[in-house]
Amino acid sequence: MIRPFKYSKPRFLREALEALEKENTRALAGGSDLLVEMREGKSQPEHIVDVKAIPELSCFSIGKDGITIGGQLSLNELADSKELGQTCPILGDAVRTVATPQVRNRATLVGNLCTASPAADMAPPLFVLNAAVVVASKAGEQRIPIQRFFQGPKKNCLTPGQLVLRVEIPPCSSGRGVFMKKSRVQGHDLATINVAGWANPQDGSLRICIGACGPTPVLLTGSDELYQRAVSRDELLDGLAMLAQDQIAPIDDLRASAAYRRHLVTVFLGRMVRILFPEEGGTSRAS
Amino acid sequence: MLHEIPLYTISVEVNERTYTEKVPAQMTLLQFLRERLCLTGAKEGCGVGECGACTVLLNGKAVDACLVLAVEADQASVRTVEGEARDGELTLLQRAFIEHGAVQCGFCTSGMLLSAQSLLEKNPHPDQEEIVEAISGNLCRCTGYVQILEAIEAVALGREEGG
């Protein structure tokens, strides 16, 4: 059972920010993580601030300057957006793997990030897309790179009085992405691992992020250099596998052993590289 | 700890009838429907959004009523399985469930019906993959899903009388 608490649903951002400064106060958007935590006694807030009536959190735009997704947008609102699917398919691919249709009708993208699970399905694509989280407090707005937003298992960088307004994704027209997820069953399940990759032949960048293999999603460092140096697809793959094995730190848990996760990472990197660079032998940046 | 449990007045339309009630913030929509309105069609299976036995339509969208607070449903419209049949006449989907043997113990049935109904209202002729996806948040431990899929497919293909 959920312990009693006070509920408010402010219509103005300032009101919400003031309320969130108080001790033991939590913001509620979709509730699919928070209400479960409360039911299990892991979180016992005295005050819940429902942020679904705040206009600043309802923005959703896709344009030349990039993509902006407000804090109230449900995952299914994103999944149903044809424009988003065309502009940035890896986001849509990732969204559709999260939980169930019922949960996706409530759960928000921003909430998925705020829970800061190392296995958050929306994290790897947003890491490789170089997204930023825009946070408001009474002192003003702050733009936080998504890597800095994730601090540890279920730990984000927000302090009391802060609220995420939106996620901003830079333009992603000149690149190609892949999202992959392994779970124990085909239906609804958390990720055993999830990975996203983004290759941009124009500027020679290759970003790869691996989830559920460390305290936070792991954005590989050194992948750009490998991409620029590798003379063949196989060489790139070998190099990436070594980088990944060096940088991930998976644990044994109920979903998989650390050893199996390590194995999966190499398998998934192979599949991903073959999709990102379909031509045998080539990782040609001219293509 | 709160010394007094605060109550909030909500006004919710359930199956086209408006109810105005005072509820504590911690009451879920599922508890509200079952305990206040005695609408026990939506069931509590897991209570954490895994099983879908509590599926209802909130403003037309399938949601797990165990993961919605009653206060969040203020000013919203809710549909439960009790509101589906009209004047004693079952819906096409309900009839198809019976005809295809899609009901065994019945615990998942109300949620299955509402997930399938919300799919058919959005997309009247879904393919099998879309049907599977639409009920992927509803667990059934009896039927093995085949009869449920057949029932929904029959309505989608217009094979049910009147469809």
CSV table of C-alpha atoms in Angstrom, one decimal:
chain,number,residue,atom,x,y,z
A,1,MET,CA,0.0,0.0,0.0
A,2,ILE,CA,1.1,3.5,-0.7
A,3,ARG,CA,1.7,5.7,2.3
A,4,PRO,CA,-0.5,8.9,2.5
A,5,PHE,CA,0.9,12.0,1.0
A,6,LYS,CA,-0.2,15.5,-0.2
A,7,TYR,CA,-0.9,16.0,-3.8
A,8,SER,CA,-0.8,19.2,-5.9
A,9,LYS,CA,-1.0,19.9,-9.6
A,10,PRO,CA,0.4,23.4,-10.3
A,11,ARG,CA,-0.4,25.1,-13.5
A,12,PHE,CA,2.6,27.4,-13.3
A,13,LEU,CA,6.3,26.4,-13.5
A,14,ARG,CA,7.3,28.7,-10.7
A,15,GLU,CA,4.7,27.2,-8.3
A,16,ALA,CA,6.1,23.7,-9.1
A,17,LEU,CA,9.7,24.7,-8.6
A,18,GLU,CA,8.9,26.2,-5.2
A,19,ALA,CA,7.0,23.1,-4.1
A,20,LEU,CA,9.9,20.9,-5.3
A,21,GLU,CA,12.3,22.8,-3.0
A,22,LYS,CA,10.7,21.3,0.0
A,23,GLU,CA,12.1,18.2,1.6
A,24,ASN,CA,10.7,14.8,0.7
A,25,THR,CA,8.8,16.1,-2.4
A,26,ARG,CA,8.8,14.2,-5.7
A,27,ALA,CA,7.6,15.3,-9.2
A,28,LEU,CA,5.0,13.0,-10.8
A,29,ALA,CA,4.7,12.7,-14.6
A,30,GLY,CA,3.7,9.2,-15.9
A,31,GLY,CA,4.1,7.6,-12.5
A,32,SER,CA,5.1,4.2,-13.9
A,33,ASP,CA,8.3,4.2,-11.9
A,34,LEU,CA,7.4,6.5,-9.0
A,35,LEU,CA,4.2,4.8,-8.0
A,36,VAL,CA,5.8,1.3,-8.1
A,37,GLU,CA,8.7,2.6,-5.9
A,38,MET,CA,6.1,4.1,-3.5
A,39,ARG,CA,4.0,0.9,-3.4
A,40,GLU,CA,7.2,-1.0,-2.6
A,41,GLY,CA,8.1,1.5,0.1
A,42,LYS,CA,11.4,2.4,-1.6
A,43,SER,CA,10.2,6.0,-1.9
A,44,GLN,CA,7.9,7.6,0.7
A,45,PRO,CA,7.4,11.2,-0.3
A,46,GLU,CA,5.2,13.5,1.8
A,47,HIS,CA,4.3,15.7,-1.2
A,48,ILE,CA,3.8,14.8,-4.8
A,49,VAL,CA,3.9,17.5,-7.4
A,50,ASP,CA,2.0,16.4,-10.5
A,51,VAL,CA,3.8,18.3,-13.4
A,52,LYS,CA,1.3,17.4,-16.2
A,53,ALA,CA,-0.4,20.8,-16.2
A,54,ILE,CA,2.7,22.9,-16.6
A,55,PRO,CA,2.8,24.3,-20.2
A,56,GLU,CA,6.6,24.5,-20.3
A,57,LEU,CA,6.7,20.7,-20.3
A,58,SER,CA,4.3,20.1,-23.2
A,59,CYS,CA,6.6,21.2,-26.1
A,60,PHE,CA,7.4,18.8,-28.9
A,61,SER,CA,9.1,20.0,-32.0
A,62,ILE,CA,11.1,18.5,-34.8
A,63,GLY,CA,13.0,20.9,-37.1
A,64,LYS,CA,16.2,22.0,-38.7
A,65,ASP,CA,17.6,23.0,-35.3
A,66,GLY,CA,17.0,19.5,-33.8
A,67,ILE,CA,14.3,17.8,-31.8
A,68,THR,CA,12.8,19.1,-28.5
A,69,ILE,CA,10.8,16.7,-26.3
A,70,GLY,CA,8.9,18.2,-23.3
A,71,GLY,CA,8.7,16.5,-19.9
A,72,GLN,CA,5.1,15.5,-20.2
A,73,LEU,CA,5.3,13.7,-23.6
A,74,SER,CA,4.4,10.1,-23.2
A,75,LEU,CA,6.4,7.4,-24.9
A,76,ASN,CA,3.5,6.5,-27.1
A,77,GLU,CA,3.1,10.1,-28.2
A,78,LEU,CA,6.6,9.8,-29.5
A,79,ALA,CA,6.0,6.3,-31.0
A,80,ASP,CA,3.0,7.6,-32.8
A,81,SER,CA,4.8,10.6,-34.3
A,82,LYS,CA,5.5,9.7,-38.0
A,83,GLU,CA,7.7,12.8,-38.3
A,84,LEU,CA,9.9,11.6,-35.4
A,85,GLY,CA,10.1,8.2,-36.9
A,86,GLN,CA,11.3,9.6,-40.2
A,87,THR,CA,13.7,12.2,-38.8
A,88,CYS,CA,15.2,10.0,-36.1
A,89,PRO,CA,14.3,6.4,-36.5
A,90,ILE,CA,16.4,5.1,-33.6
A,91,LEU,CA,14.4,7.0,-31.1
A,92,GLY,CA,11.2,5.4,-32.4
A,93,ASP,CA,12.9,2.0,-32.4
A,94,ALA,CA,13.9,2.4,-28.8
A,95,VAL,CA,10.6,3.7,-27.6
A,96,ARG,CA,8.7,0.7,-28.9
A,97,THR,CA,10.8,-1.7,-26.8
A,98,VAL,CA,9.9,0.0,-23.5
A,99,ALA,CA,7.5,-1.8,-21.3
A,100,THR,CA,3.9,-2.3,-22.5
A,101,PRO,CA,1.4,-0.2,-24.5
A,102,GLN,CA,-0.4,0.6,-21.3
A,103,VAL,CA,2.8,1.8,-19.6
A,104,ARG,CA,3.9,3.7,-22.7
A,105,ASN,CA,0.6,5.6,-22.7
A,106,ARG,CA,1.6,7.1,-19.3
A,107,ALA,CA,5.4,6.9,-19.0
A,108,THR,CA,7.4,9.8,-20.3
A,109,LEU,CA,10.8,10.0,-22.0
A,110,VAL,CA,12.0,12.4,-19.4
A,111,GLY,CA,10.8,10.1,-16.6
A,112,ASN,CA,12.7,7.2,-18.1
A,113,LEU,CA,15.8,9.4,-17.9
A,114,CYS,CA,15.1,10.7,-14.4
A,115,THR,CA,14.8,7.2,-13.0
A,116,ALA,CA,18.4,6.8,-14.3
A,117,SER,CA,18.3,3.1,-14.5
A,118,PRO,CA,21.6,1.8,-16.0
A,119,ALA,CA,19.2,-0.2,-18.3
A,120,ALA,CA,17.0,2.7,-19.3
A,121,ASP,CA,16.1,2.0,-23.0
A,122,MET,CA,15.9,5.6,-24.0
A,123,ALA,CA,19.4,6.4,-22.7
A,124,PRO,CA,21.7,4.8,-25.3
A,125,PRO,CA,20.0,6.5,-28.3
A,126,LEU,CA,20.1,9.9,-26.5
A,127,PHE,CA,23.7,9.4,-25.5
A,128,VAL,CA,24.8,8.7,-29.1
A,129,LEU,CA,22.7,11.6,-30.4
A,130,ASN,CA,24.5,13.9,-28.0
A,131,ALA,CA,21.3,15.0,-26.3
A,132,ALA,CA,21.0,17.5,-23.5
A,133,VAL,CA,18.6,17.7,-20.6
A,134,VAL,CA,17.2,21.2,-19.8
A,135,VAL,CA,16.6,21.7,-16.1
A,136,ALA,CA,14.8,24.5,-14.4
A,137,SER,CA,15.1,25.9,-10.9
A,138,LYS,CA,14.2,29.2,-9.4
A,139,ALA,CA,17.7,30.4,-10.4
A,140,GLY,CA,17.0,29.8,-14.1
A,141,GLU,CA,17.5,27.2,-16.7
A,142,GLN,CA,20.5,24.9,-17.1
A,143,ARG,CA,21.5,22.7,-20.0
A,144,ILE,CA,23.1,19.4,-18.9
A,145,PRO,CA,24.7,17.0,-21.3
A,146,ILE,CA,22.9,13.6,-20.9
A,147,GLN,CA,26.1,11.9,-19.9
A,148,ARG,CA,26.4,14.2,-16.9
A,149,PHE,CA,22.7,13.7,-16.0
A,150,PHE,CA,23.3,10.0,-15.2
A,151,GLN,CA,25.4,9.8,-12.0
A,152,GLY,CA,25.0,6.2,-10.9
A,153,PRO,CA,22.5,3.4,-10.6
A,154,LYS,CA,19.1,5.1,-10.2
A,155,LYS,CA,20.9,8.4,-9.5
A,156,ASN,CA,20.5,11.5,-11.6
A,157,CYS,CA,22.1,14.8,-11.0
A,158,LEU,CA,19.0,16.8,-10.0
A,159,THR,CA,19.0,18.6,-6.6
A,160,PRO,CA,15.9,19.7,-4.7
A,161,GLY,CA,14.1,22.5,-6.5
A,162,GLN,CA,15.1,21.3,-9.9
A,163,LEU,CA,12.7,20.0,-12.6
A,164,VAL,CA,13.5,18.7,-16.1
A,165,LEU,CA,11.7,20.7,-18.7
A,166,ARG,CA,12.7,19.0,-21.9
A,167,VAL,CA,15.3,17.0,-23.7
A,168,GLU,CA,17.1,18.6,-26.7
A,169,ILE,CA,18.6,16.6,-29.5
A,170,PRO,CA,20.9,18.3,-32.0
A,171,PRO,CA,20.1,17.9,-35.8
A,172,CYS,CA,20.6,14.3,-36.8
A,173,SER,CA,20.0,14.3,-40.6
A,174,SER,CA,23.6,13.5,-41.6
A,175,GLY,CA,24.1,10.2,-39.9
A,176,ARG,CA,22.7,6.7,-39.4
A,177,GLY,CA,21.8,5.0,-36.2
A,178,VAL,CA,20.9,1.6,-34.8
A,179,PHE,CA,19.2,0.6,-31.6
A,180,MET,CA,19.2,-3.0,-30.3
A,181,LYS,CA,17.9,-4.6,-27.1
A,182,LYS,CA,18.3,-8.0,-25.7
A,183,SER,CA,15.7,-9.2,-23.2
A,184,ARG,CA,14.9,-12.6,-21.7
A,185,VAL,CA,11.5,-12.8,-23.4
A,186,GLN,CA,10.1,-11.3,-26.6
A,187,GLY,CA,7.4,-9.4,-24.8
A,188,HIS,CA,7.7,-6.9,-22.1
A,189,ASP,CA,11.0,-7.1,-20.2
A,190,LEU,CA,13.7,-4.9,-19.0
A,191,ALA,CA,16.9,-4.9,-21.0
A,192,THR,CA,19.6,-7.6,-20.4
A,193,ILE,CA,21.7,-5.2,-22.5
A,194,ASN,CA,20.7,-2.4,-24.9
A,195,VAL,CA,23.0,-0.7,-27.4
A,196,ALA,CA,22.8,2.3,-29.7
A,197,GLY,CA,25.2,3.3,-32.4
A,198,TRP,CA,25.4,6.5,-34.5
A,199,ALA,CA,27.8,6.9,-37.5
A,200,ASN,CA,28.2,10.2,-39.3
A,201,PRO,CA,30.4,9.8,-42.4
A,202,GLN,CA,30.5,13.5,-42.9
A,203,ASP,CA,32.4,14.4,-39.8
A,204,GLY,CA,33.9,11.0,-39.2
A,205,SER,CA,32.2,10.4,-35.9
A,206,LEU,CA,31.1,7.1,-34.5
A,207,ARG,CA,29.3,7.0,-31.1
A,208,ILE,CA,28.3,3.8,-29.4
A,209,CYS,CA,26.5,3.5,-26.1
A,210,ILE,CA,26.0,0.4,-24.1
A,211,GLY,CA,23.3,0.1,-21.4
A,212,ALA,CA,22.9,-2.3,-18.5
A,213,CYS,CA,26.7,-3.0,-18.4
A,214,GLY,CA,27.8,-0.5,-15.8
A,215,PRO,CA,26.5,1.9,-13.1
A,216,THR,CA,25.3,4.2,-15.9
A,217,PRO,CA,25.0,3.7,-19.7
A,218,VAL,CA,28.6,3.5,-21.1
A,219,LEU,CA,29.4,5.8,-24.0
A,220,LEU,CA,32.5,4.3,-25.6
A,221,THR,CA,35.5,6.6,-25.8
A,222,GLY,CA,37.9,6.2,-28.6
A,223,SER,CA,35.4,5.0,-31.2
A,224,ASP,CA,35.9,8.1,-33.4
A,225,GLU,CA,39.6,7.4,-33.8
A,226,LEU,CA,39.0,3.8,-34.6
A,227,TYR,CA,36.4,4.7,-37.2
A,228,GLN,CA,38.8,7.2,-38.8
A,229,ARG,CA,41.7,4.8,-38.7
A,230,ALA,CA,40.2,1.4,-39.5
A,231,VAL,CA,40.9,0.1,-43.0
A,232,SER,CA,38.2,-2.6,-43.0
A,233,ARG,CA,34.9,-3.3,-41.3
A,234,ASP,CA,36.5,-6.3,-39.5
A,235,GLU,CA,39.3,-4.2,-38.2
A,236,LEU,CA,36.8,-1.6,-36.9
A,237,LEU,CA,34.7,-4.4,-35.3
A,238,ASP,CA,37.7,-6.0,-33.5
A,239,GLY,CA,38.8,-2.6,-32.2
A,240,LEU,CA,35.3,-1.7,-31.0
A,241,ALA,CA,34.9,-5.0,-29.2
A,242,MET,CA,38.2,-4.4,-27.4
A,243,LEU,CA,37.3,-0.9,-26.5
A,244,ALA,CA,33.9,-2.1,-25.2
A,245,GLN,CA,35.3,-5.0,-23.1
A,246,ASP,CA,37.7,-2.6,-21.5
A,247,GLN,CA,35.1,0.1,-20.7
A,248,ILE,CA,32.0,-1.8,-19.6
A,249,ALA,CA,31.6,-3.1,-16.0
A,250,PRO,CA,28.7,-5.5,-16.0
A,251,ILE,CA,27.4,-7.3,-12.9
A,252,ASP,CA,25.6,-10.6,-12.3
A,253,ASP,CA,21.9,-10.0,-11.6
A,254,LEU,CA,18.6,-11.8,-12.1
A,255,ARG,CA,18.6,-11.0,-15.8
A,256,ALA,CA,22.0,-12.2,-16.8
A,257,SER,CA,25.5,-13.0,-15.6
A,258,ALA,CA,28.3,-10.5,-16.2
A,259,ALA,CA,30.0,-13.0,-18.5
A,260,TYR,CA,26.9,-13.4,-20.6
A,261,ARG,CA,26.5,-9.6,-20.9
A,262,ARG,CA,30.1,-9.3,-22.0
A,263,HIS,CA,29.5,-12.0,-24.7
A,264,LEU,CA,26.3,-10.2,-25.8
A,265,VAL,CA,28.1,-6.9,-26.2
A,266,THR,CA,30.5,-8.3,-28.7
A,267,VAL,CA,27.7,-10.1,-30.6
A,268,PHE,CA,25.6,-6.9,-30.7
A,269,LEU,CA,28.5,-4.7,-31.8
A,270,GLY,CA,29.1,-7.1,-34.7
A,271,ARG,CA,25.4,-6.8,-35.8
A,272,MET,CA,25.5,-3.1,-35.3
A,273,VAL,CA,28.6,-2.5,-37.4
A,274,ARG,CA,27.2,-4.6,-40.2
A,275,ILE,CA,24.1,-2.5,-40.2
A,276,LEU,CA,25.9,0.8,-40.0
A,277,PHE,CA,28.4,-0.2,-42.7
A,278,PRO,CA,26.6,-2.6,-44.9
A,279,GLU,CA,29.4,-2.8,-47.4
A,280,GLU,CA,31.8,-5.7,-46.8
A,281,GLY,CA,35.3,-4.5,-46.1
A,282,GLY,CA,34.4,-0.8,-46.2
A,283,THR,CA,33.8,1.7,-43.5
A,284,SER,CA,34.2,4.3,-46.2
A,285,ARG,CA,33.4,7.7,-45.1
A,286,ALA,CA,32.9,8.7,-48.7
A,287,SER,CA,29.9,6.4,-49.0
B,1,MET,CA,4.3,11.4,8.5
B,2,LEU,CA,1.2,13.3,7.8
B,3,HIS,CA,-1.0,13.8,10.9
B,4,GLU,CA,-4.2,14.0,8.9
B,5,ILE,CA,-4.8,12.3,5.6
B,6,PRO,CA,-5.9,15.0,3.1
B,7,LEU,CA,-8.8,14.4,0.9
B,8,TYR,CA,-9.2,15.7,-2.7
B,9,THR,CA,-12.5,16.2,-4.5
B,10,ILE,CA,-12.4,14.6,-8.0
B,11,SER,CA,-15.0,14.5,-10.7
B,12,VAL,CA,-14.6,11.6,-13.1
B,13,GLU,CA,-16.8,10.3,-15.9
B,14,VAL,CA,-16.9,6.5,-15.7
B,15,ASN,CA,-18.8,4.7,-18.4
B,16,GLU,CA,-20.6,7.9,-19.3
B,17,ARG,CA,-21.7,8.7,-15.8
B,18,THR,CA,-20.1,11.4,-13.7
B,19,TYR,CA,-19.1,10.7,-10.2
B,20,THR,CA,-17.9,13.3,-7.7
B,21,GLU,CA,-16.0,11.9,-4.8
B,22,LYS,CA,-13.5,12.8,-2.1
B,23,VAL,CA,-10.4,10.6,-2.3
B,24,PRO,CA,-7.1,10.4,-0.5
B,25,ALA,CA,-4.1,11.1,-2.8
B,26,GLN,CA,-2.7,7.6,-2.4
B,27,MET,CA,-5.8,5.9,-3.7
B,28,THR,CA,-5.2,4.4,-7.1
B,29,LEU,CA,-7.7,4.6,-10.0
B,30,LEU,CA,-8.1,0.9,-9.7
B,31,GLN,CA,-9.0,1.1,-6.0
B,32,PHE,CA,-11.4,3.9,-6.8
B,33,LEU,CA,-13.2,1.9,-9.4
B,34,ARG,CA,-13.4,-1.3,-7.4
B,35,GLU,CA,-13.9,-0.1,-3.9
B,36,ARG,CA,-15.8,3.2,-4.4
B,37,LEU,CA,-17.8,2.5,-7.5
B,38,CYS,CA,-18.0,-1.3,-7.1
B,39,LEU,CA,-16.9,-1.8,-10.6
B,40,THR,CA,-14.8,-4.9,-10.1
B,41,GLY,CA,-14.3,-5.8,-13.8
B,42,ALA,CA,-10.8,-4.4,-13.7
B,43,LYS,CA,-8.7,-6.7,-11.6
B,44,GLU,CA,-5.5,-6.3,-9.5
B,45,GLY,CA,-3.0,-8.9,-10.7
B,46,CYS,CA,0.5,-7.6,-10.0
B,47,GLY,CA,-0.2,-4.0,-9.0
B,48,VAL,CA,3.0,-2.8,-10.7
B,49,GLY,CA,2.1,-2.5,-14.4
B,50,GLU,CA,3.3,-5.8,-15.6
B,51,CYS,CA,0.1,-7.9,-16.1
B,52,GLY,CA,-2.5,-5.6,-17.5
B,53,ALA,CA,-5.4,-7.2,-15.6
B,54,CYS,CA,-6.4,-3.7,-14.5
B,55,THR,CA,-6.5,-2.2,-18.0
B,56,VAL,CA,-9.1,0.5,-18.5
B,57,LEU,CA,-9.4,3.3,-21.1
B,58,LEU,CA,-8.4,6.7,-19.7
B,59,ASN,CA,-9.4,9.4,-22.1
B,60,GLY,CA,-9.6,6.7,-24.8
B,61,LYS,CA,-6.1,5.2,-24.1
B,62,ALA,CA,-5.4,1.9,-22.5
B,63,VAL,CA,-3.7,2.3,-19.1
B,64,ASP,CA,-2.9,0.2,-16.1
B,65,ALA,CA,-5.4,1.6,-13.5
B,66,CYS,CA,-3.0,0.4,-10.7
B,67,LEU,CA,-0.5,2.9,-11.9
B,68,VAL,CA,-2.8,5.9,-12.0
B,69,LEU,CA,-3.8,7.9,-9.0
B,70,ALA,CA,-7.5,8.5,-8.6
B,71,VAL,CA,-6.7,12.3,-8.2
B,72,GLU,CA,-4.9,12.2,-11.6
B,73,ALA,CA,-8.2,11.0,-13.2
B,74,ASP,CA,-10.0,14.2,-12.1
B,75,GLN,CA,-11.9,15.6,-15.1
B,76,ALA,CA,-11.0,12.6,-17.2
B,77,SER,CA,-13.2,10.0,-18.8
B,78,VAL,CA,-12.8,6.3,-18.0
B,79,ARG,CA,-14.1,3.2,-19.7
B,80,THR,CA,-14.2,-0.1,-17.9
B,81,VAL,CA,-15.5,-3.5,-19.1
B,82,GLU,CA,-18.8,-2.8,-17.4
B,83,GLY,CA,-19.6,0.0,-19.8
B,84,GLU,CA,-18.9,-2.0,-23.0
B,85,ALA,CA,-22.2,-3.9,-23.5
B,86,ARG,CA,-25.1,-1.7,-24.3
B,87,ASP,CA,-28.7,-2.5,-23.2
B,88,GLY,CA,-27.7,-6.0,-22.5
B,89,GLU,CA,-26.1,-6.4,-25.9
B,90,LEU,CA,-22.5,-7.6,-25.9
B,91,THR,CA,-20.0,-5.9,-28.2
B,92,LEU,CA,-18.7,-7.7,-31.3
B,93,LEU,CA,-15.4,-8.2,-29.4
B,94,GLN,CA,-17.1,-9.7,-26.4
B,95,ARG,CA,-19.2,-12.1,-28.5
B,96,ALA,CA,-16.0,-13.1,-30.5
B,97,PHE,CA,-14.2,-13.9,-27.2
B,98,ILE,CA,-17.1,-16.2,-26.2
B,99,GLU,CA,-17.3,-17.8,-29.6
B,100,HIS,CA,-13.6,-18.5,-29.9
B,101,GLY,CA,-13.2,-19.8,-26.4
B,102,ALA,CA,-10.9,-16.9,-25.5
B,103,VAL,CA,-12.1,-16.9,-21.9
B,104,GLN,CA,-11.0,-19.5,-19.4
B,105,CYS,CA,-10.6,-18.3,-15.8
B,106,GLY,CA,-11.6,-14.8,-17.0
B,107,PHE,CA,-9.1,-12.9,-14.8
B,108,CYS,CA,-7.3,-11.3,-17.8
B,109,THR,CA,-10.5,-10.9,-19.9
B,110,SER,CA,-11.6,-7.4,-19.0
B,111,GLY,CA,-8.1,-6.0,-19.6
B,112,MET,CA,-7.7,-8.0,-22.9
B,113,LEU,CA,-11.1,-6.7,-24.1
B,114,LEU,CA,-10.2,-3.1,-23.4
B,115,SER,CA,-6.7,-3.3,-24.9
B,116,ALA,CA,-8.1,-4.9,-28.0
B,117,GLN,CA,-11.0,-2.4,-28.2
B,118,SER,CA,-8.7,0.5,-28.0
B,119,LEU,CA,-6.6,-1.0,-30.9
B,120,LEU,CA,-9.7,-1.5,-33.0
B,121,GLU,CA,-11.0,2.0,-32.4
B,122,LYS,CA,-7.7,3.4,-33.6
B,123,ASN,CA,-7.0,0.9,-36.3
B,124,PRO,CA,-10.1,-1.1,-37.4
B,125,HIS,CA,-8.2,-3.6,-39.5
B,126,PRO,CA,-5.0,-4.4,-37.7
B,127,ASP,CA,-2.7,-7.2,-38.9
B,128,GLN,CA,-1.7,-10.0,-36.5
B,129,GLU,CA,1.5,-8.3,-35.5
B,130,GLU,CA,-0.4,-5.2,-34.5
B,131,ILE,CA,-2.8,-7.3,-32.5
B,132,VAL,CA,0.0,-9.1,-30.7
B,133,GLU,CA,1.6,-5.8,-29.9
B,134,ALA,CA,-1.7,-4.3,-28.6
B,135,ILE,CA,-2.2,-7.1,-26.1
B,136,SER,CA,1.5,-7.5,-25.2
B,137,GLY,CA,0.8,-5.8,-21.9
B,138,ASN,CA,-1.9,-8.3,-20.9
B,139,LEU,CA,-0.8,-11.6,-19.5
B,140,CYS,CA,-3.0,-14.7,-19.8
B,141,ARG,CA,-2.0,-17.8,-18.0
B,142,CYS,CA,-4.8,-20.1,-19.3
B,143,THR,CA,-5.4,-19.8,-23.0
B,144,GLY,CA,-2.0,-19.6,-24.5
B,145,TYR,CA,-3.3,-16.5,-26.3
B,146,VAL,CA,-4.2,-18.3,-29.5
B,147,GLN,CA,-8.0,-18.1,-29.0
B,148,ILE,CA,-7.7,-14.5,-27.9
B,149,LEU,CA,-5.8,-13.6,-31.1
B,150,GLU,CA,-8.3,-15.5,-33.1
B,151,ALA,CA,-11.2,-13.6,-31.5
B,152,ILE,CA,-9.7,-10.2,-32.1
B,153,GLU,CA,-8.7,-11.1,-35.6
B,154,ALA,CA,-12.2,-12.3,-36.4
B,155,VAL,CA,-13.5,-8.8,-35.5
B,156,ALA,CA,-10.7,-7.1,-37.4
B,157,LEU,CA,-11.4,-9.1,-40.5
B,158,GLY,CA,-15.1,-8.3,-40.2
B,159,ARG,CA,-16.0,-12.0,-39.8
B,160,GLU,CA,-18.1,-11.4,-36.7
B,161,GLU,CA,-21.8,-10.8,-37.4
B,162,GLY,CA,-22.5,-7.1,-37.8
B,163,GLY,CA,-18.8,-6.3,-38.3
